[in-house]
């Protein structure tokens, strides 16, 4: 869902012009950024699923960063930090985008998302498992990428007094190309 997260960030840009695109992109990956050090330390893990290859093959044990409570805490931290630079609205947008990561992961992950950090209480793990139906999960991610590219293009400045902004089309095409490449990398299992 890597590309889908980025597609959502691009889609939101037009509604949050005060927040730089890099911050929107970073916020959609915030849970995975926090996952990195815990993965390196062996606290959280990821491994290929049995007999599975390609798109969505990974099984995660991200019991802290990707627990529902952990995602809410990390999203609140991101939102509060963003509020300092981009105001209350910007902080709300960044916090919401950070939490959107968990919502999108809930759709595609197998049951590997805990409710409480460390799977405290051994509650049922969550995940609708759309990765098990690649055509559906690819279609969902493709829709996020397409919406992101289109809404990002619409968010770019048009120029003054009816004059076209000469960078609008190339910027929109570059964003679309990067989102499509991210989707291709997701589907191919690269990274």
Coordinates of C-alpha atoms in Angstrom, one line a residue:
X1 CA 0.0 0.0 0.0
X2 CA 3.1 2.2 -0.2
X3 CA 1.8 4.0 -3.3
X4 CA -1.7 4.3 -2.0
X5 CA -0.4 6.2 1.1
X6 CA 1.4 8.6 -1.2
X7 CA -1.6 9.0 -3.4
X8 CA -3.7 10.1 -0.5
X9 CA -1.1 12.7 0.5
X10 CA -1.1 14.1 -3.1
X11 CA -4.9 14.2 -3.1
X12 CA -5.0 16.2 0.2
X13 CA -2.5 18.8 -1.0
X14 CA -5.2 21.0 -2.6
X15 CA -7.2 21.1 0.6
X16 CA -4.1 21.9 2.8
X17 CA -2.0 24.4 0.8
X18 CA -0.3 25.6 4.0
X19 CA 1.3 22.2 4.5
X20 CA 4.3 21.4 2.2
X21 CA 3.9 18.4 0.0
X22 CA 6.9 16.7 1.6
X23 CA 5.3 17.0 5.0
X24 CA 2.0 15.4 3.7
X25 CA 4.0 12.6 2.1
X26 CA 6.1 12.0 5.2
X27 CA 3.0 12.0 7.4
X28 CA 1.4 9.2 5.4
X29 CA 4.5 7.1 6.0
X30 CA 5.0 8.2 9.7
X31 CA 4.0 4.8 11.1
X32 CA 6.5 3.0 8.8
X33 CA 9.2 5.5 9.6
X34 CA 8.7 4.7 13.3
X35 CA 8.6 1.0 12.4
X36 CA 12.1 1.2 10.9
X37 CA 14.2 1.6 14.1
X38 CA 12.0 -1.0 15.9
X39 CA 12.6 -3.4 13.0
X40 CA 16.3 -2.7 13.2
X41 CA 16.3 -3.4 16.9
X42 CA 14.4 -6.6 16.5
X43 CA 11.4 -5.4 18.5
X44 CA 9.1 -5.5 15.4
X45 CA 9.5 -7.9 12.5
X46 CA 8.5 -8.5 8.9
X47 CA 8.9 -11.7 7.0
X48 CA 7.5 -13.2 3.7
X49 CA 4.2 -15.1 4.1
X50 CA 4.4 -18.9 3.6
X51 CA 4.0 -19.8 -0.1
X52 CA 3.3 -16.2 -1.0
X53 CA 5.2 -14.0 -3.4
X54 CA 5.0 -10.6 -5.0
X55 CA 2.4 -8.1 -4.0
X56 CA 1.5 -7.9 -0.3
X57 CA 3.6 -11.0 0.6
X58 CA 4.9 -9.6 3.9
X59 CA 3.6 -10.6 7.3
X60 CA 4.3 -7.9 9.9
X61 CA 4.6 -8.1 13.6
X62 CA 4.5 -4.4 14.2
X63 CA 2.8 -4.6 17.6
X64 CA 3.8 -1.2 18.7
X65 CA 3.8 1.2 15.7
X66 CA 0.9 -0.4 13.9
X67 CA -1.3 -1.2 16.9
X68 CA -4.5 0.9 16.9
X69 CA -3.4 2.7 20.1
X70 CA 0.2 3.1 18.9
X71 CA -1.1 4.6 15.6
X72 CA -3.3 7.1 17.5
X73 CA -0.4 8.1 19.7
X74 CA 2.1 8.5 16.8
X75 CA -0.5 10.4 14.8
X76 CA -1.2 12.8 17.7
X77 CA 2.6 13.4 18.0
X78 CA 2.8 14.1 14.3
X79 CA -0.2 16.4 14.4
X80 CA 1.1 18.4 17.4
X81 CA 4.5 18.8 15.8
X82 CA 2.9 20.0 12.6
X83 CA 0.7 22.4 14.4
X84 CA 3.8 24.3 15.6
X85 CA 4.8 25.0 12.0
X86 CA 1.5 25.1 10.0
X87 CA -1.1 26.0 12.6
X88 CA -4.1 24.1 14.0
X89 CA -5.5 23.1 10.6
X90 CA -2.2 22.0 9.3
X91 CA -1.6 19.9 12.4
X92 CA -5.0 18.3 12.1
X93 CA -4.3 17.4 8.4
X94 CA -0.9 15.9 9.2
X95 CA -2.3 14.0 12.2
X96 CA -5.2 12.7 10.1
X97 CA -2.9 11.6 7.3
X98 CA -0.6 9.9 9.7
X99 CA -3.6 7.9 11.1
X100 CA -4.9 7.2 7.5
X101 CA -1.9 4.9 7.2
X102 CA -3.4 2.6 9.8
X103 CA -6.9 2.7 8.2
X104 CA -5.4 1.8 4.8
X105 CA -3.3 -0.9 6.3
X106 CA -6.4 -2.3 8.1
X107 CA -7.9 -2.9 4.7
X108 CA -5.0 -4.7 3.1
X109 CA -3.1 -6.4 5.9
X110 CA -3.9 -9.9 7.0
X111 CA -4.8 -10.2 10.7
X112 CA -1.6 -8.7 12.0
X113 CA -2.6 -5.3 13.4
X114 CA -3.1 -5.4 17.2
X115 CA -5.4 -3.1 19.1
X116 CA -3.1 -2.3 22.0
X117 CA 0.7 -1.8 21.9
X118 CA 2.7 -5.1 22.2
X119 CA -0.7 -6.9 21.7
X120 CA -1.4 -6.3 25.4
X121 CA -4.2 -8.5 26.5
X122 CA -3.7 -10.8 23.5
X123 CA -6.8 -9.3 21.8
X124 CA -7.7 -10.4 18.3
X125 CA -5.4 -9.1 15.6
X126 CA -7.1 -6.9 12.9
X127 CA -6.8 -6.8 9.1
X128 CA -9.3 -7.4 6.3
X129 CA -6.6 -9.1 4.2
X130 CA -7.2 -7.5 0.8
X131 CA -3.6 -8.4 -0.1
X132 CA -4.9 -12.0 -0.5
X133 CA -7.0 -10.8 -3.4
X134 CA -4.4 -8.9 -5.4
X135 CA -6.8 -7.7 -8.1
X136 CA -8.9 -5.9 -5.5
X137 CA -6.0 -4.5 -3.5
X138 CA -4.3 -3.3 -6.6
X139 CA -7.5 -1.7 -7.9
X140 CA -7.9 0.1 -4.5
X141 CA -4.3 1.3 -4.5
X142 CA -4.6 2.3 -8.2
X143 CA -7.7 4.3 -7.4
X144 CA -5.8 6.2 -4.6
X145 CA -2.9 6.8 -7.0
X146 CA -5.2 8.1 -9.8
X147 CA -7.2 10.3 -7.4
X148 CA -4.0 11.6 -5.9
X149 CA -2.5 12.5 -9.3
X150 CA -5.7 14.2 -10.5
X151 CA -6.4 16.1 -7.3
X152 CA -2.7 17.2 -7.0
X153 CA -2.9 18.5 -10.6
X154 CA -6.0 20.5 -9.8
X155 CA -4.3 21.9 -6.7
X156 CA -1.4 23.5 -8.6
X157 CA -1.5 27.3 -9.2
X158 CA -3.0 28.3 -12.5
X159 CA -1.1 31.5 -13.1
X160 CA -2.2 35.2 -13.2
X161 CA -5.1 36.7 -15.1
X162 CA -5.9 33.7 -17.2
X163 CA -2.3 33.0 -18.1
X164 CA -1.2 29.4 -17.8
X165 CA 1.4 28.4 -15.2
X166 CA 4.0 26.8 -17.4
X167 CA 5.1 24.5 -14.6
X168 CA 1.6 23.2 -13.8
X169 CA 1.5 20.4 -16.4
X170 CA 5.1 19.2 -16.0
X171 CA 4.6 19.1 -12.2
X172 CA 1.4 17.2 -12.5
X173 CA 2.9 14.7 -14.9
X174 CA 5.9 14.2 -12.6
X175 CA 3.7 13.5 -9.6
X176 CA 1.6 11.1 -11.7
X177 CA 4.7 9.3 -12.9
X178 CA 6.1 9.0 -9.4
X179 CA 2.9 7.6 -8.0
X180 CA 2.5 5.1 -10.9
X181 CA 6.2 4.0 -10.4
X182 CA 5.5 3.5 -6.7
X183 CA 2.4 1.4 -7.6
X184 CA 4.4 -0.7 -10.1
X185 CA 7.1 -1.2 -7.4
X186 CA 4.4 -2.3 -4.9
X187 CA 2.9 -4.8 -7.3
X188 CA 6.3 -6.1 -8.4
X189 CA 7.3 -6.6 -4.8
X190 CA 10.3 -4.3 -5.1
X191 CA 11.5 -2.9 -1.8

